[in-house]
mmCIF file of C-alpha atoms in Angstrom:
data_model
loop_
_atom_site.group_PDB
_atom_site.id
_atom_site.type_symbol
_atom_site.label_atom_id
_atom_site.label_comp_id
_atom_site.label_asym_id
_atom_site.label_seq_id
_atom_site.Cartn_x
_atom_site.Cartn_y
_atom_site.Cartn_z
ATOM 1 C CA MET A 494 -132.974 139.259 41.342
ATOM 2 C CA ASN A 495 -134.240 137.637 44.443
ATOM 3 C CA GLU A 496 -132.817 134.366 43.117
ATOM 4 C CA GLN A 497 -129.326 135.732 42.788
ATOM 5 C CA ALA A 498 -126.760 134.356 45.224
ATOM 6 C CA PRO A 499 -125.259 136.835 47.695
ATOM 7 C CA GLY A 500 -122.021 138.527 46.511
ATOM 8 C CA TRP A 501 -120.389 141.607 44.986
ATOM 9 C CA TYR A 502 -122.097 142.812 41.758
ATOM 10 C CA PRO A 503 -121.887 145.977 39.626
ATOM 11 C CA ASP A 504 -123.668 148.746 41.456
ATOM 12 C CA PRO A 505 -126.878 149.402 39.517
ATOM 13 C CA ALA A 506 -126.523 153.104 40.526
ATOM 14 C CA GLY A 507 -122.937 153.469 39.107
ATOM 15 C CA GLU A 508 -120.528 151.810 36.778
ATOM 16 C CA ASN A 509 -117.217 152.495 38.688
ATOM 17 C CA GLN A 510 -117.926 150.518 41.804
ATOM 18 C CA GLN A 511 -119.344 147.281 43.054
ATOM 19 C CA ARG A 512 -122.188 146.851 45.677
ATOM 20 C CA TYR A 513 -122.902 143.867 47.884
ATOM 21 C CA TRP A 514 -126.202 141.809 47.364
ATOM 22 C CA ASP A 515 -127.110 139.811 50.533
ATOM 23 C CA GLY A 516 -129.465 137.494 48.514
ATOM 24 C CA ASP A 517 -132.540 139.588 49.378
ATOM 25 C CA SER A 518 -131.622 143.336 48.894
ATOM 26 C CA TRP A 519 -128.790 145.690 48.111
ATOM 27 C CA THR A 520 -126.698 146.568 51.187
ATOM 28 C CA GLU A 521 -124.740 149.729 51.894
ATOM 29 C CA TYR A 522 -121.392 148.150 51.304
ATOM 30 C CA TYR A 523 -119.354 149.202 48.250
ATOM 31 C CA ARG A 524 -115.930 148.639 46.783
ATOM 32 C CA PRO A 525 -114.095 149.844 43.610
ATOM 33 C CA LEU A 526 -114.693 148.070 40.436
ATOM 34 C CA LEU A 527 -111.730 145.994 39.569
ATOM 35 C CA PRO A 528 -110.495 145.635 35.898
ATOM 36 C CA SER A 529 -111.315 142.252 34.367
ATOM 37 C CA GLN A 530 -107.781 141.956 33.027
ATOM 38 C CA THR A 531 -104.428 143.517 33.574
ATOM 39 C CA GLU A 532 -103.566 146.199 30.989
ATOM 40 C CA PRO A 533 -100.052 146.922 29.948
ATOM 41 C CA SER A 534 -98.639 150.161 31.425
ATOM 42 C CA GLY A 535 -95.389 151.850 30.357
ATOM 43 C CA PRO A 536 -94.054 154.342 27.929
ATOM 44 C CA GLN A 537 -96.099 152.954 25.203
ATOM 45 C CA SER A 538 -99.364 153.635 27.163
ATOM 46 C CA ALA A 539 -98.335 156.869 28.962
ATOM 47 C CA TYR A 540 -100.312 159.260 26.716
ATOM 48 C CA GLU A 541 -103.349 156.955 26.987
ATOM 49 C CA ASP A 542 -103.105 156.536 30.852
ATOM 50 C CA TYR A 543 -102.116 160.228 31.428
ATOM 51 C CA PRO A 544 -103.323 162.411 28.538
ATOM 52 C CA TYR A 545 -102.178 165.709 30.185
ATOM 53 C CA LEU A 546 -98.516 164.676 29.670
ATOM 54 C CA GLU A 547 -98.788 165.464 25.977
ATOM 55 C CA SER A 548 -99.148 169.158 26.652
ATOM 56 C CA VAL A 549 -96.768 169.341 29.628
ATOM 57 C CA THR A 550 -93.850 167.453 28.190
ATOM 58 C CA HIS A 551 -93.771 169.651 25.134
ATOM 59 C CA ARG A 552 -93.134 172.741 27.319
ATOM 60 C CA ARG A 553 -91.166 171.284 30.180
ATOM 61 C CA PRO A 554 -87.940 169.574 29.280
ATOM 62 C CA ASP A 555 -87.473 168.463 32.767
ATOM 63 C CA VAL A 556 -90.236 165.763 32.690
ATOM 64 C CA MET A 557 -88.355 162.389 32.211
ATOM 65 C CA VAL A 558 -89.619 160.500 29.195
ATOM 66 C CA THR A 559 -87.848 157.523 27.719
ATOM 67 C CA PRO A 560 -85.969 158.529 24.662
ATOM 68 C CA GLY A 561 -87.757 157.786 21.467
ATOM 69 C CA THR A 562 -91.291 157.814 23.015
ATOM 70 C CA PRO A 563 -93.680 159.310 20.605
ATOM 71 C CA GLY A 564 -94.608 162.838 21.732
ATOM 72 C CA GLY A 565 -91.558 163.096 23.917
ATOM 73 C CA TRP A 566 -89.840 166.403 24.336
ATOM 74 C CA GLN A 567 -87.444 167.404 21.528
ATOM 75 C CA SER A 568 -85.141 170.338 21.751
ATOM 76 C CA SER A 569 -85.360 173.107 19.287
ATOM 77 C CA SER A 570 -82.890 173.285 16.489
ATOM 78 C CA ALA A 571 -81.414 176.384 18.083
ATOM 79 C CA TRP A 572 -80.167 174.545 21.038
ATOM 80 C CA GLY A 573 -79.448 171.106 19.559
ATOM 81 C CA THR A 574 -80.331 167.661 20.665
ATOM 82 C CA PRO A 575 -80.029 166.894 24.506
ATOM 83 C CA ASP A 576 -77.439 164.343 25.553
ATOM 84 C CA GLU A 577 -78.662 160.894 26.234
ATOM 85 C CA GLY A 578 -76.532 160.718 29.451
ATOM 86 C CA ARG A 579 -73.356 158.816 30.020
ATOM 87 C CA GLU A 580 -73.164 155.112 30.567
ATOM 88 C CA SER A 581 -71.130 154.179 33.725
ATOM 89 C CA GLY A 582 -70.996 150.625 34.612
ATOM 90 C CA GLY A 583 -74.378 149.980 33.122
ATOM 91 C CA THR A 584 -75.989 152.723 35.164
ATOM 92 C CA LYS A 585 -77.498 155.741 33.361
ATOM 93 C CA VAL A 586 -75.889 159.021 34.600
ATOM 94 C CA PHE A 587 -78.186 161.945 34.464
ATOM 95 C CA GLY A 588 -77.064 165.464 34.232
ATOM 96 C CA SER A 589 -75.166 165.711 31.058
ATOM 97 C CA GLY A 590 -78.337 166.590 29.309
ATOM 98 C CA VAL A 591 -79.213 169.462 31.597
ATOM 99 C CA ARG A 592 -76.150 171.413 30.522
ATOM 100 C CA SER A 593 -77.575 171.402 26.871
ATOM 101 C CA THR A 594 -80.834 173.022 27.926
ATOM 102 C CA PRO A 595 -81.244 176.878 27.952
ATOM 103 C CA GLY A 596 -81.839 176.872 31.711
ATOM 104 C CA GLY A 597 -78.964 174.483 32.356
ATOM 105 C CA VAL A 598 -76.478 176.571 30.385
ATOM 106 C CA ALA A 599 -77.441 179.667 32.297
ATOM 107 C CA ALA A 600 -77.188 177.668 35.683
ATOM 108 C CA VAL A 601 -73.674 176.308 34.798
ATOM 109 C CA ALA A 602 -72.457 179.788 33.763
ATOM 110 C CA SER A 603 -73.710 181.386 36.953
ATOM 111 C CA LEU A 604 -71.884 178.774 39.092
ATOM 112 C CA VAL A 605 -68.685 179.370 37.056
ATOM 113 C CA VAL A 606 -68.902 183.197 37.669
ATOM 114 C CA LEU A 607 -69.741 182.737 41.284
ATOM 115 C CA ALA A 608 -66.766 180.456 41.807
ATOM 116 C CA LEU A 609 -64.481 182.961 40.065
ATOM 117 C CA LEU A 610 -65.760 185.805 42.283
ATOM 118 C CA LEU A 611 -65.247 183.700 45.403
ATOM 119 C CA VAL A 612 -61.592 182.813 44.481
ATOM 120 C CA THR A 613 -60.858 186.439 43.515
ATOM 121 C CA GLY A 614 -62.230 187.708 46.849
ATOM 122 C CA ILE A 615 -60.346 185.188 48.916
ATOM 123 C CA THR A 616 -57.153 186.063 47.067
ATOM 124 C CA TRP A 617 -57.609 189.760 47.516
ATOM 125 C CA TRP A 618 -58.389 189.306 51.225
ATOM 126 C CA ALA A 619 -55.318 187.164 51.752
ATOM 127 C CA LEU A 620 -53.032 189.651 49.934
ATOM 128 C CA SER A 621 -54.512 192.852 51.369
ATOM 129 C CA GLY A 622 -54.132 191.495 54.897
ATOM 130 C CA SER A 623 -50.436 190.863 54.559
ATOM 131 C CA ARG A 624 -49.339 193.701 52.232
ATOM 132 C CA GLU A 625 -47.801 196.742 53.878
ATOM 133 C CA PRO A 626 -48.797 200.024 52.559
ATOM 134 C CA ASP A 627 -46.330 201.790 50.355
ATOM 135 C CA THR A 628 -46.945 205.140 52.062
ATOM 136 C CA PRO A 629 -48.482 205.902 55.483
ATOM 137 C CA GLY A 630 -52.034 206.957 55.412
ATOM 138 C CA PRO A 631 -53.430 210.183 56.800
ATOM 139 C CA THR A 632 -53.308 210.433 60.568
ATOM 140 C CA SER A 633 -55.433 213.492 60.918
ATOM 141 C CA GLY A 634 -57.075 215.858 58.623
ATOM 142 C CA PRO A 635 -57.465 215.772 54.835
ATOM 143 C CA THR A 636 -53.797 216.347 54.229
ATOM 144 C CA GLY A 637 -52.418 213.864 56.688
ATOM 145 C CA GLY A 638 -52.344 216.071 59.783
ATOM 146 C CA SER A 639 -48.857 217.480 60.717
ATOM 147 C CA GLY A 640 -49.810 217.830 64.425
ATOM 148 C CA SER A 641 -47.764 220.993 64.346
ATOM 149 C CA VAL A 642 -48.154 223.674 67.062
ATOM 150 C CA THR A 643 -48.022 227.334 66.029
ATOM 151 C CA THR A 644 -47.643 229.842 68.776
ATOM 152 C CA GLY A 645 -48.398 233.509 69.180
ATOM 153 C CA THR A 646 -49.517 236.198 71.657
ATOM 154 C CA VAL A 647 -53.031 237.481 72.449
ATOM 155 C CA ALA A 648 -53.081 241.064 73.494
ATOM 156 C CA LEU A 649 -56.098 242.431 75.467
ATOM 157 C CA GLY A 650 -58.232 244.844 73.362
ATOM 158 C CA GLU A 651 -56.482 244.038 70.159
ATOM 159 C CA GLU A 652 -56.890 241.789 67.070
ATOM 160 C CA THR A 653 -54.163 239.158 66.528
ATOM 161 C CA PRO A 654 -53.684 237.580 63.089
ATOM 162 C CA ALA A 655 -52.871 233.711 63.283
ATOM 163 C CA GLN A 656 -52.835 230.502 61.411
ATOM 164 C CA VAL A 657 -53.130 226.832 62.027
ATOM 165 C CA GLY A 658 -51.640 224.046 59.972
ATOM 166 C CA ALA A 659 -53.406 221.090 58.680
ATOM 167 C CA GLY A 660 -54.165 218.758 61.660
ATOM 168 C CA GLY A 661 -52.295 221.157 63.933
ATOM 169 C CA VAL A 662 -53.199 223.795 66.559
ATOM 170 C CA TRP A 663 -52.415 227.307 67.371
ATOM 171 C CA GLU A 664 -51.589 228.480 70.860
ATOM 172 C CA GLY A 665 -51.765 232.108 72.007
ATOM 173 C CA ALA A 666 -50.404 233.328 75.238
ATOM 174 C CA LEU A 667 -52.750 235.611 77.193
ATOM 175 C CA SER A 668 -51.638 237.469 80.174
ATOM 176 C CA VAL A 669 -54.290 238.957 82.635
ATOM 177 C CA ASP A 670 -53.119 241.476 85.260
ATOM 178 C CA GLU A 671 -56.431 241.879 87.125
ATOM 179 C CA PRO A 672 -59.860 240.131 87.122
ATOM 180 C CA VAL A 673 -61.610 240.830 83.857
ATOM 181 C CA VAL A 674 -64.644 239.664 81.891
ATOM 182 C CA LEU A 675 -63.629 239.057 78.222
ATOM 183 C CA ILE A 676 -65.367 238.452 74.905
ATOM 184 C CA VAL A 677 -62.934 236.254 72.892
ATOM 185 C CA ASP A 678 -63.867 236.306 69.188
ATOM 186 C CA VAL A 679 -62.213 234.032 66.696
ATOM 187 C CA ARG A 680 -62.925 234.488 62.940
ATOM 188 C CA SER A 681 -61.558 232.553 59.996
ATOM 189 C CA ASP A 682 -60.420 234.675 57.057
ATOM 190 C CA THR A 683 -62.633 232.847 54.525
ATOM 191 C CA GLY A 684 -65.508 231.826 56.839
ATOM 192 C CA ALA A 685 -65.414 228.367 55.336
ATOM 193 C CA GLU A 686 -63.413 226.593 58.071
ATOM 194 C CA ASP A 687 -64.962 225.177 61.263
ATOM 195 C CA LEU A 688 -62.703 226.501 63.956
ATOM 196 C CA GLU A 689 -62.817 225.422 67.640
ATOM 197 C CA MET A 690 -61.353 227.389 70.567
ATOM 198 C CA THR A 691 -60.518 226.613 74.331
ATOM 199 C CA VAL A 692 -59.064 228.834 76.942
ATOM 200 C CA GLU A 693 -56.790 227.046 79.483
ATOM 201 C CA ASP A 694 -55.093 228.237 82.605
ATOM 202 C CA ALA A 695 -51.419 227.930 83.506
ATOM 203 C CA ALA A 696 -51.826 224.369 84.691
ATOM 204 C CA GLY A 697 -53.424 223.344 81.366
ATOM 205 C CA ASN A 698 -56.966 223.047 82.753
ATOM 206 C CA GLN A 699 -59.799 224.174 80.523
ATOM 207 C CA VAL A 700 -61.465 227.374 81.623
ATOM 208 C CA THR A 701 -64.008 227.636 78.797
ATOM 209 C CA ALA A 702 -64.481 226.381 75.240
ATOM 210 C CA GLY A 703 -66.457 227.415 72.189
ATOM 211 C CA ASP A 704 -67.294 226.022 68.808
ATOM 212 C CA ASP A 705 -69.999 227.553 66.554
ATOM 213 C CA ARG A 706 -71.240 230.992 67.508
ATOM 214 C CA GLY A 707 -74.568 230.353 65.674
ATOM 215 C CA ARG A 708 -76.844 232.387 63.462
ATOM 216 C CA GLU A 709 -77.868 235.099 65.880
ATOM 217 C CA LEU A 710 -74.360 236.109 66.986
ATOM 218 C CA ALA A 711 -73.181 235.948 63.337
ATOM 219 C CA GLU A 712 -75.939 238.235 62.286
ATOM 220 C CA GLU A 713 -75.391 240.818 65.052
ATOM 221 C CA LEU A 714 -71.614 240.626 65.605
ATOM 222 C CA ASP A 715 -70.567 239.443 62.183
ATOM 223 C CA GLY A 716 -68.233 236.517 61.368
ATOM 224 C CA SER A 717 -69.299 232.947 60.273
ATOM 225 C CA SER A 718 -71.767 230.955 62.196
ATOM 226 C CA LEU A 719 -68.963 228.334 62.359
ATOM 227 C CA ASP A 720 -66.608 230.647 64.143
ATOM 228 C CA PRO A 721 -66.276 230.366 67.863
ATOM 229 C CA LEU A 722 -67.004 233.202 70.372
ATOM 230 C CA VAL A 723 -66.992 232.973 74.219
ATOM 231 C CA ALA A 724 -67.489 235.205 77.144
ATOM 232 C CA VAL A 725 -65.284 234.316 80.074
ATOM 233 C CA SER A 726 -64.528 235.659 83.540
ATOM 234 C CA LEU A 727 -60.810 235.456 84.310
ATOM 235 C CA GLU A 728 -58.727 236.073 87.449
ATOM 236 C CA ALA A 729 -55.260 237.578 87.254
ATOM 237 C CA GLY A 730 -52.867 235.019 85.744
ATOM 238 C CA GLU A 731 -51.476 233.373 82.598
ATOM 239 C CA TYR A 732 -53.769 231.775 80.023
ATOM 240 C CA THR A 733 -53.495 230.096 76.641
ATOM 241 C CA VAL A 734 -56.030 230.490 73.842
ATOM 242 C CA VAL A 735 -55.945 227.220 71.802
ATOM 243 C CA VAL A 736 -57.474 227.230 68.240
ATOM 244 C CA SER A 737 -57.865 224.225 66.010
ATOM 245 C CA GLU A 738 -59.865 223.260 62.823
ATOM 246 C CA LEU A 739 -62.534 220.643 63.419
ATOM 247 C CA ASP A 740 -61.964 218.794 60.091
ATOM 248 C CA GLY A 741 -58.151 219.138 60.160
ATOM 249 C CA PHE A 742 -57.911 221.840 57.457
ATOM 250 C CA ALA A 743 -55.324 224.516 57.471
ATOM 251 C CA SER A 744 -56.826 227.982 58.238
ATOM 252 C CA GLU A 745 -55.870 231.590 58.658
ATOM 253 C CA PHE A 746 -57.907 233.502 61.208
ATOM 254 C CA SER A 747 -57.903 236.333 63.778
ATOM 255 C CA VAL A 748 -58.444 236.406 67.504
ATOM 256 C CA ARG A 749 -59.906 239.557 69.001
ATOM 257 C CA THR A 750 -60.359 240.144 72.730
ATOM 258 C CA THR A 751 -62.814 242.751 74.073
ATOM 259 C CA GLU A 752 -62.987 243.689 77.669
ATOM 260 C CA VAL A 753 -66.526 243.904 79.038
ATOM 261 C CA ALA A 754 -65.976 247.003 81.294
ATOM 262 C CA ASP A 755 -69.575 247.989 82.133
ATOM 263 C CA GLN A 756 -71.234 246.312 85.139
ATOM 264 C CA VAL A 757 -74.959 245.896 85.559
ATOM 265 C CA ALA A 758 -76.487 245.789 89.017
ATOM 266 C CA MET A 759 -79.463 243.689 89.880
ATOM 267 C CA ARG A 760 -82.668 245.577 89.500
ATOM 268 C CA GLU A 761 -80.786 248.919 88.750
ATOM 269 C CA PRO A 762 -81.304 250.491 85.207
ATOM 270 C CA THR A 763 -77.997 250.856 83.374
ATOM 271 C CA ARG A 764 -77.510 253.485 80.697
ATOM 272 C CA ALA A 765 -75.838 252.109 77.615
ATOM 273 C CA ALA A 766 -74.692 253.764 74.368
ATOM 274 C CA VAL A 767 -74.788 251.456 71.405
ATOM 275 C CA PRO A 768 -72.231 252.624 68.798
ATOM 276 C CA SER A 769 -72.948 252.817 65.046
ATOM 277 C CA GLY A 770 -72.077 249.491 63.377
ATOM 278 C CA GLY A 771 -71.030 247.965 66.707
ATOM 279 C CA TYR A 772 -72.397 246.748 70.010
ATOM 280 C CA TRP A 773 -72.516 247.463 73.735
ATOM 281 C CA ALA A 774 -71.708 244.796 76.237
ATOM 282 C CA GLY A 775 -72.142 244.630 79.975
ATOM 283 C CA SER A 776 -71.878 241.838 82.618
ATOM 284 C CA ILE A 777 -73.599 240.922 85.811
ATOM 285 C CA GLU A 778 -72.928 238.145 88.356
ATOM 286 C CA LEU A 779 -75.951 236.039 88.921
ATOM 287 C CA PRO A 780 -75.905 234.703 92.489
ATOM 288 C CA ASP A 781 -78.144 231.733 91.901
ATOM 289 C CA ALA A 782 -79.453 229.664 89.062
ATOM 290 C CA GLY A 783 -83.001 230.667 88.201
ATOM 291 C CA GLU A 784 -85.374 232.721 86.092
ATOM 292 C CA TYR A 785 -84.335 236.281 85.339
ATOM 293 C CA VAL A 786 -85.671 239.054 83.177
ATOM 294 C CA VAL A 787 -83.440 241.264 80.994
ATOM 295 C CA ASP A 788 -85.271 244.444 79.937
ATOM 296 C CA VAL A 789 -84.002 246.833 77.255
ATOM 297 C CA GLU A 790 -85.683 250.100 76.544
ATOM 298 C CA ASP A 791 -84.635 252.436 73.705
ATOM 299 C CA SER A 792 -84.510 256.135 74.703
ATOM 300 C CA SER A 793 -84.782 257.386 71.122
ATOM 301 C CA SER A 794 -86.158 255.953 67.892
ATOM 302 C CA GLY A 795 -83.804 253.011 67.506
ATOM 303 C CA ASP A 796 -84.604 249.325 67.150
ATOM 304 C CA PRO A 797 -82.259 247.492 69.628
ATOM 305 C CA VAL A 798 -81.559 243.782 69.601
ATOM 306 C CA LEU A 799 -80.725 241.924 72.746
ATOM 307 C CA LEU A 800 -78.342 238.896 73.164
ATOM 308 C CA THR A 801 -77.033 237.222 76.284
ATOM 309 C CA LEU A 802 -74.143 234.757 76.866
ATOM 310 C CA ASP A 803 -74.449 232.894 80.121
ATOM 311 C CA ALA A 804 -71.879 230.968 82.327
ATOM 312 C CA ASP A 805 -72.659 227.684 80.383
ATOM 313 C CA GLY A 806 -71.820 229.358 77.042
ATOM 314 C CA ARG A 807 -75.497 229.418 75.790
ATOM 315 C CA VAL A 808 -76.809 232.196 73.668
ATOM 316 C CA ARG A 809 -80.305 233.617 74.083
ATOM 317 C CA GLY A 810 -81.878 236.626 72.507
ATOM 318 C CA ASN A 811 -84.845 238.777 71.670
ATOM 319 C CA ASP A 812 -85.608 241.453 69.069
ATOM 320 C CA ASP A 813 -89.035 242.942 69.563
ATOM 321 C CA ARG A 814 -91.115 242.304 72.589
ATOM 322 C CA ASP A 815 -94.413 243.100 70.851
ATOM 323 C CA PRO A 816 -93.997 243.631 67.111
ATOM 324 C CA ASP A 817 -97.812 243.587 66.530
ATOM 325 C CA ASN A 818 -98.001 246.790 68.464
ATOM 326 C CA GLU A 819 -94.842 248.259 67.084
ATOM 327 C CA ASP A 820 -93.077 247.767 70.412
ATOM 328 C CA ARG A 821 -89.427 247.223 69.245
ATOM 329 C CA ASN A 822 -87.863 247.124 72.655
ATOM 330 C CA PRO A 823 -86.467 243.614 73.402
ATOM 331 C CA LEU A 824 -87.427 241.772 76.616
ATOM 332 C CA LEU A 825 -85.996 238.366 77.511
ATOM 333 C CA GLU A 826 -87.291 236.123 80.352
ATOM 334 C CA SER A 827 -85.367 232.895 80.751
ATOM 335 C CA ASP A 828 -83.672 230.408 83.153
ATOM 336 C CA PHE A 829 -79.920 231.266 83.565
ATOM 337 C CA PRO A 830 -77.258 229.396 85.545
ATOM 338 C CA ALA A 831 -75.419 231.055 88.369
ATOM 339 C CA GLY A 832 -72.249 232.918 87.341
ATOM 340 C CA THR A 833 -71.387 235.651 84.848
ATOM 341 C CA LEU A 834 -74.011 236.775 82.508
ATOM 342 C CA VAL A 835 -72.976 238.997 79.553
ATOM 343 C CA VAL A 836 -75.572 241.233 78.045
ATOM 344 C CA ILE A 837 -74.983 242.460 74.368
ATOM 345 C CA VAL A 838 -77.092 245.112 72.695
ATOM 346 C CA THR A 839 -76.959 246.078 69.007
ATOM 347 C CA GLU A 840 -79.057 248.104 66.721
ATOM 348 C CA TRP A 841 -81.047 246.316 63.987
ATOM 349 C CA SER A 842 -80.204 248.802 61.278
ATOM 350 C CA GLY A 843 -76.506 249.423 62.526
ATOM 351 C CA ASP A 844 -77.382 252.969 63.816
ATOM 352 C CA ALA A 845 -76.133 254.436 67.031
ATOM 353 C CA THR A 846 -78.656 254.552 69.815
ATOM 354 C CA ASP A 847 -79.060 254.938 73.600
ATOM 355 C CA VAL A 848 -80.825 252.227 75.778
ATOM 356 C CA THR A 849 -81.492 251.343 79.388
ATOM 357 C CA VAL A 850 -80.740 247.859 80.543
ATOM 358 C CA THR A 851 -82.302 246.270 83.619
ATOM 359 C CA VAL A 852 -81.779 242.810 84.977
ATOM 360 C CA SER A 853 -84.061 241.455 87.744
ATOM 361 C CA GLU A 854 -85.262 238.220 89.320
ATOM 362 C CA SER A 855 -88.480 236.959 87.626
#
């Protein structure tokens, strides 16, 4: 080996590379072993050069193999033979064969459907934008909303039947001869409609408004929780009670006004008689906003329930101050705004009872 001329020779440690002999020893220089002759490469040698194609091409029709090549993909008899492609000026045009494959047919069909949907949508949009409606649509409420105004008269201390048309309002004239605190109770005949109420002065300014009375007032004073109920302090003058239905439905209802005649003085106990199946109401003017205590003590064996309506229209209540110790007298301690506070007392079983009501600063 020492007599061999320097040069590139097959690496004695491997058959796929060459190693350089410097005339005395093997160096660390290598290079790939080059073929001794050029071998033909093409369709005829594809499966010898790339054996993996035989398994791939039989399951993937998108691998391009020259037609007629042994082992090339053939379509199943269920789908027919793929097109060879069209000749156009000597250039092979691919794509015609794709439409004959299962995936190609689905793709073409999807494109056709998408195009039809697009054309239909554009046509509908163009026509709907320019077409005038045959009949006018609803303007208010489920039946179109007539916007009608029905009028009536509200009498103090009485119940007034009334009705509101779909999408309309009812206006009841209320005349007050002297300052008074009123509970205005509006109830729908069915309890299913959602009524709203406002009280306006002669100039059309809103004095108070009410929507839902809520669960507590509905349980103690009856009516639906959707029926409005307000307590309001009015000076002498002319007023209008306006009632509408929130969703625009027609409704028949009643308006009942109850004067709160009893006055409660700060820190002074007030005797009150709760009638059977009814309630007692008294009012007090709170000089400042702050925390106050409303204390109700039963003088017999009754079970009174306490509710308050403040100047902001909020409802607060208490049933038993200490039910664990069988103390059924209600006690309410809460923040109230300045203004008229209406105190309402009922009896849990609907029985008549006598109570003492005391309001004081906390």
